[in-house]
Amino acid sequence: MSEPLETDYLVIGSGIAGLNFALLAAEHGRVAVITKKAPDDTNTNWAQGGVAAVLADDDSFERHVEDTLTAGDGLCDRHVVEQCVQDGPAQVQRLLDLGVRLARDPSGALDLGREGAHTRHRVVHWEDLTGREIQRALLAAVAGHSNITILDEHIAIDLLSMAKYGGDPACFGAYVLDRRTGEVKTICARATVLASGGTGKVYVYTSNPDVATGDGVAMAYRIGAAVGDLEFVQFHPTVLYHPHARNFLLTEAMRGEGGVLKLGTGETFMEHYHPMKSLASRDIVARAIDNEIKKSGADSVFLDMTHLEPEFVRGRFPNIAARCQSLGIDIATQPVPVVPAAHYMCGGVKTDRDGATTIRGLYAIGECAFTGLHGANRLASNSLLEGMVFSHRAAAAVREAPRIRPAQVATWSYGDATDSNDAIVVSLNWDEIRRFMWSYVGIVRSDKRIERARRRIEILRDEIREYYLDFKVTSDLVELRNLALVAHLIIESARRRKESRGLHYTLDYPDKLPEARHSEIQLTNGPRG
Ligand SMILES: Cc1cc2nc3c(=O)[nH]c(=O)nc-3n(C[C@H](O)[C@H](O)[C@H](O)COP(=O)(O)OP(=O)(O)OC[C@H]3O[C@@H](n4cnc5c(N)ncnc54)[C@H](O)[C@@H]3O)c2cc1C
């Protein structure tokens, strides 16, 4: 058992939020960034579209604010929206200063893309690989920085709380498993910053990489932090359905250029749902596909571009054409099997305007945070912006964080735990959760479906808790325990919302209530696994 390690700031996650925070906080303290796999294994690395900011002459802060509020369907915090929108141009400049390459138009000005529900062109991008470019530049800036240490293959298990020592539940670090050696380290810090990303892996179909298991939300909840708006899961309508290609997103531009959604029989169906057919908004298309799949029992529907010029299709979508070709699908001559998939978590760990959670010493930034920017539905390309804005604000706020510590810090104890002899329990439970969450608490919900999910998650959580206590901790077990807790929190949030608003759509309450309320959940009866 090793002695506790000390740093000023402990950052959990190496995406846009964690790395930008690290660079700024390193100006006034030592930073340890832990990341559970490779440093570039993040949602950030997969972002395609870009970063929204007001840069065009015909655009204004008011317009971007209004677009964000409209998407958020009554649940955005106007002050937070204004703060993010007004900071947008400065954050784009910071990206350029960090060496991020951004596409330019023939005049040399930044090329501004337009995305769904934006009333103006305002998305800066680098080809369709913006996230990868940002991740590259941030990692290059962090590399070799004398005040920043990156610990890859290190997964946070739980946060350290003064409550365990009889104090109020202030946070002073985390227990961290070194995945290479199996050693559990105790890392103490003045401020602990969750930058742990999304929760997409709670669902069987997701555009997110494997790291998106909601660890930050689960850890924060376990030490008593308020979490909220977790029922607002954004689903992307078209992710490739193929056994050897998980998480591959097919951009909405394919429908924009004339792609048509069809059933396996070749029939079209979007005309039954919206006058704009395949070009209806994301939520409507996702809901329609979900309904058709549930009705027919088919595995997927199809995105058909075969009526367009093959050269045009392959030329307009070269990356997608190449990826599909490698899987034996020619997008110009064959309909592409697609399913909707969990894409983005609008809720998370509740924070103030500086990223501070309801627990002293604990901050949350990026996708794991619930800042009030997105409300009940996220406006496309606002999330990378949020990551930049809140990492900046939190890095300034932590400067004042006091050092809170018990007289003697307890290091990790294995107790009577033995090596697991039943790893199948982990993979079976993992699979089961993700499937029933998809079927019962997915795109279209009902009281009955949510109740079915609630009963199942309680049984599984009991089983997982037992397993967690009996066996030595592994990375898979950490993730499963968190996934189960996040599933429970999503179910609970969905169960409490007796209306359809934004991304939460339930057959039992198809209308919106007159008053928009957030759903907050906080542990009140002592820590539970
Ligand atoms: C396919 C796709 C396309 C997207 N396109 C866009 C877009 O165009 N524009 C936009 O604004 N947004 C987009 N998004 C959303 C956006 O990419 C994310 O919201 C954003 O990158 C999240 O950044 P983050 O820093 O909060 O977390 P991430 O980038 O996800 O990083 C999370 C980090 O936390 C680490 N971590 C998690 N748990 C632990 C733990 N227990 N211990 C240690 N480390 C841990 C992970 O390993 C990872 O390093 C897209 C998302 C996807 C999946």
PDB file of C-alpha atoms and ligand atoms in Angstrom, residues 12-18 34-37 39 41-44 46-51 115 135 154-156 195-198 207-209 211 215 219 249 343-344 365-368 378 381-385, ligand 1:
ATOM      1  CA  ILE A  12     -10.042  13.293 -13.884  1.00  0.00           C
ATOM      2  CA  GLY A  13     -10.169  13.155 -17.687  1.00  0.00           C
ATOM      3  CA  SER A  14      -8.025  14.235 -20.639  1.00  0.00           C
ATOM      4  CA  GLY A  15     -10.588  15.625 -23.108  1.00  0.00           C
ATOM      5  CA  ILE A  16     -11.057  19.267 -24.052  1.00  0.00           C
ATOM      6  CA  ALA A  17     -12.270  20.285 -20.571  1.00  0.00           C
ATOM      7  CA  GLY A  18      -9.610  18.464 -18.539  1.00  0.00           C
ATOM      8  CA  ILE A  34      -5.473  10.989 -14.715  1.00  0.00           C
ATOM      9  CA  THR A  35      -7.099   9.314 -17.674  1.00  0.00           C
ATOM     10  CA  LYS A  36      -8.404   5.789 -17.718  1.00  0.00           C
ATOM     11  CA  LYS A  37      -7.007   4.668 -21.057  1.00  0.00           C
ATOM     12  CA  PRO A  39      -4.808  10.279 -23.285  1.00  0.00           C
ATOM     13  CA  ASP A  41      -9.318   8.100 -25.820  1.00  0.00           C
ATOM     14  CA  THR A  42     -12.024  10.726 -25.291  1.00  0.00           C
ATOM     15  CA  ASN A  43     -15.319  11.922 -26.748  1.00  0.00           C
ATOM     16  CA  THR A  44     -13.457  15.069 -27.733  1.00  0.00           C
ATOM     17  CA  TRP A  46     -14.503  11.964 -32.016  1.00  0.00           C
ATOM     18  CA  ALA A  47     -16.227  15.329 -32.388  1.00  0.00           C
ATOM     19  CA  GLN A  48     -16.890  15.996 -36.048  1.00  0.00           C
ATOM     20  CA  GLY A  49     -18.822  19.231 -36.557  1.00  0.00           C
ATOM     21  CA  GLY A  50     -16.953  21.875 -34.579  1.00  0.00           C
ATOM     22  CA  VAL A  51     -17.269  24.706 -32.078  1.00  0.00           C
ATOM     23  CA  GLU A 115     -25.762  23.065 -38.275  1.00  0.00           C
ATOM     24  CA  GLN A 135      -7.202  16.875 -28.906  1.00  0.00           C
ATOM     25  CA  HIS A 154      -5.283   5.265 -14.353  1.00  0.00           C
ATOM     26  CA  ILE A 155      -8.963   5.057 -13.446  1.00  0.00           C
ATOM     27  CA  ALA A 156     -10.526   6.936 -10.535  1.00  0.00           C
ATOM     28  CA  ALA A 195     -13.719  16.224 -16.557  1.00  0.00           C
ATOM     29  CA  SER A 196     -14.802  12.667 -17.180  1.00  0.00           C
ATOM     30  CA  GLY A 197     -17.115  13.135 -20.160  1.00  0.00           C
ATOM     31  CA  GLY A 198     -20.398  11.504 -21.092  1.00  0.00           C
ATOM     32  CA  SER A 207     -21.830   7.209 -30.821  1.00  0.00           C
ATOM     33  CA  ASN A 208     -19.540   7.495 -27.780  1.00  0.00           C
ATOM     34  CA  PRO A 209     -16.252   5.634 -27.278  1.00  0.00           C
ATOM     35  CA  VAL A 211     -14.659   5.424 -21.907  1.00  0.00           C
ATOM     36  CA  ASP A 215     -17.891   7.667 -13.870  1.00  0.00           C
ATOM     37  CA  MET A 219     -18.553   9.232  -8.101  1.00  0.00           C
ATOM     38  CA  LEU A 249     -21.702   8.294 -36.896  1.00  0.00           C
ATOM     39  CA  HIS A 343     -24.948  10.727 -28.298  1.00  0.00           C
ATOM     40  CA  TYR A 344     -24.814  13.357 -25.574  1.00  0.00           C
ATOM     41  CA  ILE A 365     -16.493  20.699 -16.213  1.00  0.00           C
ATOM     42  CA  GLY A 366     -17.330  19.548 -19.749  1.00  0.00           C
ATOM     43  CA  GLU A 367     -19.943  16.935 -20.591  1.00  0.00           C
ATOM     44  CA  CYS A 368     -20.097  15.467 -17.059  1.00  0.00           C
ATOM     45  CA  ARG A 378     -28.353  20.646 -26.605  1.00  0.00           C
ATOM     46  CA  SER A 381     -21.608  22.295 -31.318  1.00  0.00           C
ATOM     47  CA  ASN A 382     -22.286  24.060 -28.018  1.00  0.00           C
ATOM     48  CA  SER A 383     -20.589  21.324 -25.985  1.00  0.00           C
ATOM     49  CA  LEU A 384     -16.973  21.848 -27.038  1.00  0.00           C
ATOM     50  CA  LEU A 385     -17.620  25.543 -26.379  1.00  0.00           C
TER      51      LEU A 385
HETATM   52  C1  LIG B   1     -19.209  11.245 -32.521  1.00  0.00           C
HETATM   53  C2  LIG B   1     -19.322  12.525 -31.753  1.00  0.00           C
HETATM   54  C3  LIG B   1     -19.375  13.736 -32.416  1.00  0.00           C
HETATM   55  C4  LIG B   1     -19.480  14.942 -31.698  1.00  0.00           C
HETATM   56  N1  LIG B   1     -19.454  16.134 -32.371  1.00  0.00           N
HETATM   57  C5  LIG B   1     -19.459  17.291 -31.666  1.00  0.00           C
HETATM   58  C6  LIG B   1     -19.314  18.551 -32.317  1.00  0.00           C
HETATM   59  O1  LIG B   1     -19.157  18.621 -33.523  1.00  0.00           O
HETATM   60  N2  LIG B   1     -19.342  19.680 -31.556  1.00  0.00           N
HETATM   61  C7  LIG B   1     -19.503  19.651 -30.198  1.00  0.00           C
HETATM   62  O2  LIG B   1     -19.529  20.718 -29.566  1.00  0.00           O
HETATM   63  N3  LIG B   1     -19.623  18.471 -29.564  1.00  0.00           N
HETATM   64  C8  LIG B   1     -19.588  17.303 -30.251  1.00  0.00           C
HETATM   65  N4  LIG B   1     -19.685  16.118 -29.582  1.00  0.00           N
HETATM   66  C9  LIG B   1     -19.733  16.144 -28.116  1.00  0.00           C
HETATM   67  C10 LIG B   1     -18.351  16.491 -27.554  1.00  0.00           C
HETATM   68  O3  LIG B   1     -17.375  15.799 -28.291  1.00  0.00           O
HETATM   69  C11 LIG B   1     -18.203  16.118 -26.082  1.00  0.00           C
HETATM   70  O4  LIG B   1     -19.305  16.592 -25.357  1.00  0.00           O
HETATM   71  C12 LIG B   1     -16.943  16.736 -25.484  1.00  0.00           C
HETATM   72  O5  LIG B   1     -15.824  16.389 -26.269  1.00  0.00           O
HETATM   73  C13 LIG B   1     -16.741  16.257 -24.056  1.00  0.00           C
HETATM   74  O6  LIG B   1     -15.482  16.701 -23.615  1.00  0.00           O
HETATM   75  P1  LIG B   1     -15.024  16.397 -22.130  1.00  0.00           P
HETATM   76  O7  LIG B   1     -13.674  16.998 -21.961  1.00  0.00           O
HETATM   77  O8  LIG B   1     -16.070  16.777 -21.190  1.00  0.00           O
HETATM   78  O9  LIG B   1     -14.943  14.791 -22.044  1.00  0.00           O
HETATM   79  P2  LIG B   1     -14.222  13.728 -22.975  1.00  0.00           P
HETATM   80  O10 LIG B   1     -13.594  14.340 -24.146  1.00  0.00           O
HETATM   81  O11 LIG B   1     -15.173  12.627 -23.211  1.00  0.00           O
HETATM   82  O12 LIG B   1     -13.075  13.177 -22.021  1.00  0.00           O
HETATM   83  C14 LIG B   1     -13.395  12.408 -20.885  1.00  0.00           C
HETATM   84  C15 LIG B   1     -12.127  11.873 -20.281  1.00  0.00           C
HETATM   85  O13 LIG B   1     -12.383  11.370 -18.964  1.00  0.00           O
HETATM   86  C16 LIG B   1     -11.711  10.129 -18.812  1.00  0.00           C
HETATM   87  N5  LIG B   1     -12.358   9.390 -17.727  1.00  0.00           N
HETATM   88  C17 LIG B   1     -13.670   9.074 -17.604  1.00  0.00           C
HETATM   89  N6  LIG B   1     -13.877   8.424 -16.440  1.00  0.00           N
HETATM   90  C18 LIG B   1     -12.671   8.318 -15.821  1.00  0.00           C
HETATM   91  C19 LIG B   1     -12.220   7.743 -14.606  1.00  0.00           C
HETATM   92  N7  LIG B   1     -13.048   7.098 -13.759  1.00  0.00           N
HETATM   93  N8  LIG B   1     -10.900   7.830 -14.285  1.00  0.00           N
HETATM   94  C20 LIG B   1     -10.025   8.426 -15.128  1.00  0.00           C
HETATM   95  N9  LIG B   1     -10.386   8.986 -16.309  1.00  0.00           N
HETATM   96  C21 LIG B   1     -11.696   8.935 -16.651  1.00  0.00           C
HETATM   97  C22 LIG B   1     -11.799   9.498 -20.185  1.00  0.00           C
HETATM   98  O14 LIG B   1     -10.870   8.449 -20.292  1.00  0.00           O
HETATM   99  C23 LIG B   1     -11.500  10.725 -21.044  1.00  0.00           C
HETATM  100  O15 LIG B   1     -10.110  10.954 -21.047  1.00  0.00           O
HETATM  101  C24 LIG B   1     -19.573  14.913 -30.283  1.00  0.00           C
HETATM  102  C25 LIG B   1     -19.519  13.692 -29.617  1.00  0.00           C
HETATM  103  C26 LIG B   1     -19.383  12.509 -30.331  1.00  0.00           C
HETATM  104  C27 LIG B   1     -19.310  11.215 -29.574  1.00  0.00           C
END
